[in-house]
Coordinates of C-alpha atoms in Angstrom, one line a residue:
Chain A
X742 CA 0.0 0.0 0.0
X743 CA 1.4 3.4 -0.9
X744 CA 2.5 5.6 2.0
X745 CA 3.8 8.9 3.0
X746 CA 7.4 8.8 4.3
X747 CA 9.1 11.4 6.5
X748 CA 12.7 12.1 7.4
X749 CA 14.2 12.5 9.9
X750 CA 12.1 10.6 12.5
X751 CA 13.7 12.7 15.2
X752 CA 15.8 15.9 15.1
X753 CA 17.4 17.7 18.0
X754 CA 18.5 21.2 17.3
X755 CA 19.7 24.3 19.1
X756 CA 17.4 27.4 19.3
X757 CA 18.1 29.7 16.3
X758 CA 19.2 26.9 14.0
X759 CA 17.6 26.2 10.7
X760 CA 15.8 22.9 10.3
X761 CA 14.5 21.1 7.2
X762 CA 11.9 18.3 7.5
X763 CA 11.4 16.2 4.4
X764 CA 8.4 14.3 3.1
X765 CA 7.8 12.0 0.2
X766 CA 4.0 12.2 -0.5
X767 CA 2.1 9.4 -2.4
X768 CA 3.1 9.7 -6.0
X769 CA -0.3 10.5 -7.7
X770 CA -1.5 12.9 -5.0
X771 CA -1.9 16.5 -5.8
X772 CA -2.5 18.2 -2.4
X773 CA 0.2 18.3 0.2
X774 CA 0.0 19.4 3.8
X775 CA 2.1 20.0 7.0
X776 CA 0.5 19.7 10.4
X777 CA 2.1 19.8 13.8
X778 CA 1.2 18.4 17.2
X779 CA 2.7 19.8 20.4
X780 CA 2.8 17.1 23.0
X781 CA -0.6 16.5 24.6
X782 CA -2.4 18.9 22.3
X783 CA -4.5 18.9 19.1
X784 CA -3.2 18.2 15.6
X785 CA -2.8 21.7 14.1
X786 CA -2.9 22.7 10.5
X787 CA 0.1 24.6 9.2
X788 CA 0.0 24.8 5.5
X789 CA -1.4 23.3 2.3
X790 CA 0.3 23.2 -1.1
X791 CA -1.2 22.6 -4.5
X792 CA 0.0 23.2 -8.0
X793 CA 3.4 24.4 -6.7
X794 CA 2.1 27.1 -4.5
X795 CA 0.7 27.6 -1.0
X796 CA -3.1 27.2 -1.0
X797 CA -3.7 28.1 2.6
X798 CA -1.7 28.7 5.7
X799 CA -2.5 29.1 9.3
X800 CA -1.5 31.8 11.7
X801 CA 1.2 29.5 13.0
X802 CA 2.9 29.5 9.6
X803 CA 4.7 32.8 9.9
X804 CA 7.8 34.1 8.1
X805 CA 10.0 31.6 9.9
X806 CA 8.4 28.8 8.0
X807 CA 8.6 27.9 4.3
X808 CA 7.6 24.9 2.1
X809 CA 9.0 23.7 -1.1
X810 CA 8.5 20.9 -3.6
X811 CA 12.0 21.0 -5.1
X812 CA 12.0 18.0 -7.4
X813 CA 8.5 16.8 -8.0
X814 CA 8.7 14.1 -5.3
X815 CA 9.9 15.6 -2.1
X816 CA 7.9 18.1 -0.1
X817 CA 9.9 20.0 2.5
X818 CA 9.2 22.2 5.5
X819 CA 11.9 24.6 6.5
X820 CA 12.0 26.5 9.8
X821 CA 14.6 29.3 9.5
X822 CA 15.4 30.1 13.1
X823 CA 13.9 27.6 15.5
X824 CA 12.4 28.6 18.8
X825 CA 11.7 26.5 21.9
X826 CA 8.0 26.5 21.1
X827 CA 8.6 24.9 17.7
X828 CA 9.3 21.6 19.6
X829 CA 6.5 19.3 18.3
X830 CA 5.7 16.4 16.1
X831 CA 5.4 17.5 12.5
X832 CA 3.2 15.5 10.2
X833 CA 3.2 15.6 6.4
X834 CA 0.1 14.5 4.5
X835 CA -1.1 14.2 1.0
X836 CA -4.4 13.6 -0.7
X837 CA -6.0 13.2 -4.1
X838 CA -8.8 15.3 -5.6
X839 CA -12.6 15.5 -5.7
X840 CA -14.5 13.4 -3.1
X841 CA -11.1 11.9 -2.0
X842 CA -9.6 15.3 -1.2
X843 CA -10.6 14.9 2.4
X844 CA -8.9 11.5 2.6
X845 CA -5.5 12.5 3.8
X846 CA -2.7 10.1 4.2
X847 CA -0.3 11.0 6.9
X848 CA 3.3 10.1 7.5
X849 CA 4.7 8.8 10.8
X850 CA 5.9 12.2 11.7
X851 CA 9.2 14.0 12.5
X852 CA 9.8 14.8 16.1
X853 CA 11.6 18.1 16.5
X854 CA 13.2 19.0 19.8
X855 CA 14.6 22.5 20.1
X856 CA 17.0 23.0 23.0
Chain B
X111 CA -16.2 25.6 9.2
X112 CA -19.1 23.5 10.3
X113 CA -18.6 22.2 13.8
X114 CA -18.7 18.6 15.1
X115 CA -19.3 17.5 18.7
X116 CA -17.9 14.3 20.2
X117 CA -17.7 12.9 23.7
X118 CA -14.2 13.4 25.2
X119 CA -13.8 9.8 26.0
X120 CA -15.4 6.3 25.8
X121 CA -14.6 2.9 27.1
X122 CA -15.2 -0.5 25.5
X123 CA -14.5 -4.1 26.4
X124 CA -12.3 -6.0 24.0
X125 CA -14.1 -7.9 21.3
X126 CA -17.4 -6.0 21.8
X127 CA -18.8 -3.5 19.3
X128 CA -18.1 0.2 19.8
X129 CA -20.4 3.0 18.6
X130 CA -18.7 6.4 18.5
X131 CA -21.2 9.2 18.1
X132 CA -20.7 12.6 16.4
X133 CA -23.1 15.5 16.2
X134 CA -22.9 17.9 13.3
X135 CA -26.1 19.9 13.3
X136 CA -24.8 22.7 11.0
X137 CA -23.6 20.3 8.3
X138 CA -24.1 21.7 4.8
X139 CA -25.3 19.7 1.8
X140 CA -21.9 19.4 0.3
X141 CA -20.0 18.4 3.5
X142 CA -18.7 14.9 3.6
X143 CA -18.3 13.2 7.0
X144 CA -14.8 11.9 7.6
X145 CA -13.5 9.9 10.4
X146 CA -9.8 9.7 11.3
X147 CA -8.0 8.1 14.2
X148 CA -4.7 8.6 15.9
X149 CA -3.0 5.7 17.6
X150 CA -0.6 6.6 20.4
X151 CA 2.7 8.1 19.0
X152 CA 1.5 7.9 15.4
X153 CA 0.2 10.2 12.8
X154 CA -3.6 10.5 12.1
X155 CA -5.0 7.7 10.0
X156 CA -8.0 7.9 7.7
X157 CA -10.8 5.5 8.7
X158 CA -13.9 6.1 6.6
X159 CA -16.0 8.8 5.0
X160 CA -19.5 9.2 3.7
X161 CA -22.0 11.7 2.4
X162 CA -25.6 10.4 2.9
X163 CA -25.6 6.6 2.8
X164 CA -24.1 4.2 5.3
X165 CA -20.6 3.0 4.4
X166 CA -18.6 0.0 5.2
X167 CA -14.9 -0.8 4.8
X168 CA -12.4 -3.1 6.3
X169 CA -11.8 -0.9 9.3
X170 CA -15.3 0.2 10.3
X171 CA -18.8 1.2 9.4
X172 CA -20.3 4.6 9.2
X173 CA -23.9 5.1 10.0
X174 CA -25.3 8.5 8.9
X175 CA -28.6 9.8 10.2
X176 CA -31.3 10.5 7.7
X177 CA -31.1 14.3 8.4
X178 CA -27.3 14.1 8.4
X179 CA -27.1 16.0 11.6
X180 CA -25.3 13.1 13.3
X181 CA -23.3 10.0 12.5
X182 CA -21.9 7.0 14.3
X183 CA -18.6 5.2 13.7
X184 CA -19.0 1.6 14.4
X185 CA -16.1 -0.7 15.2
X186 CA -17.6 -4.2 15.1
X187 CA -15.2 -5.9 17.4
X188 CA -12.9 -3.7 19.4
X189 CA -9.3 -4.8 19.8
X190 CA -6.6 -3.4 22.0
X191 CA -5.1 -1.9 18.8
X192 CA -8.2 0.2 18.3
X193 CA -7.4 2.3 21.4
X194 CA -6.9 5.7 19.9
X195 CA -8.3 9.2 19.6
X196 CA -11.1 9.2 17.0
X197 CA -11.9 12.4 15.1
X198 CA -15.1 13.2 13.3
X199 CA -14.5 15.9 10.7
X200 CA -16.6 17.6 8.1
X201 CA -14.9 18.2 4.8
X202 CA -16.4 20.0 1.8
X203 CA -15.0 18.6 -1.4
X204 CA -16.7 21.3 -3.5
X205 CA -13.3 23.0 -3.6
X206 CA -10.0 22.7 -1.8
X207 CA -10.4 22.7 2.0
X208 CA -8.0 21.7 4.7
X209 CA -9.0 19.0 7.2
X210 CA -9.3 20.5 10.7
X211 CA -8.9 18.3 13.7
X212 CA -10.8 18.9 16.9
X213 CA -10.2 17.1 20.2
X214 CA -11.9 13.9 19.2
X215 CA -13.0 11.0 21.4
X216 CA -10.3 9.0 23.2
X217 CA -11.3 5.4 23.1
X218 CA -10.0 3.1 25.8
X219 CA -10.3 -0.7 25.1
X220 CA -10.4 -2.8 28.2
X221 CA -9.0 -6.4 28.0

């Protein structure tokens, strides 16, 4: 069964450092997403991406965040200067179109720890 | 976004059926009802979705009220692996729309 893969599974970084989280969505999907989940809290939407541009972003997704689909297969989330409060699980997801657009397939997540 | 209401938590005995309710009284005609679940330390997982008719798949069944103001996710025989947070989400596929997670129902399965 096709799946979304994410790397790294866990990253520890110092405050102020740049971090790139990588995702390989399901190959025939057209919508791509990043979500995050702070420990013990809800899964929160960060950003969606379609047709090589951001479709929607939340208030969390400020200028420190960016997304890119550099080579037609990878989908990356970059945090330019990490803060302590960026510590969370980051989930990538992808979906198809039409009635299946709400059927998101999630990766296992990348745990980011900012010290 | 149309809102859903779910109980915070439920318990079930292993190998018994579980009925997880969801109210969505402000649902619009083009909203699909989606269910996801999140097992401990994992990403959310799609379970099932429907529009008007009841739906079955290998994971669960979805029973949708005739007026569509409520739905019930049915796990026919709960296993310990079904212990998770279950999310009922409305999604309008008329155009692009993100999936927004609420707090869901935490299901505990008792051996």
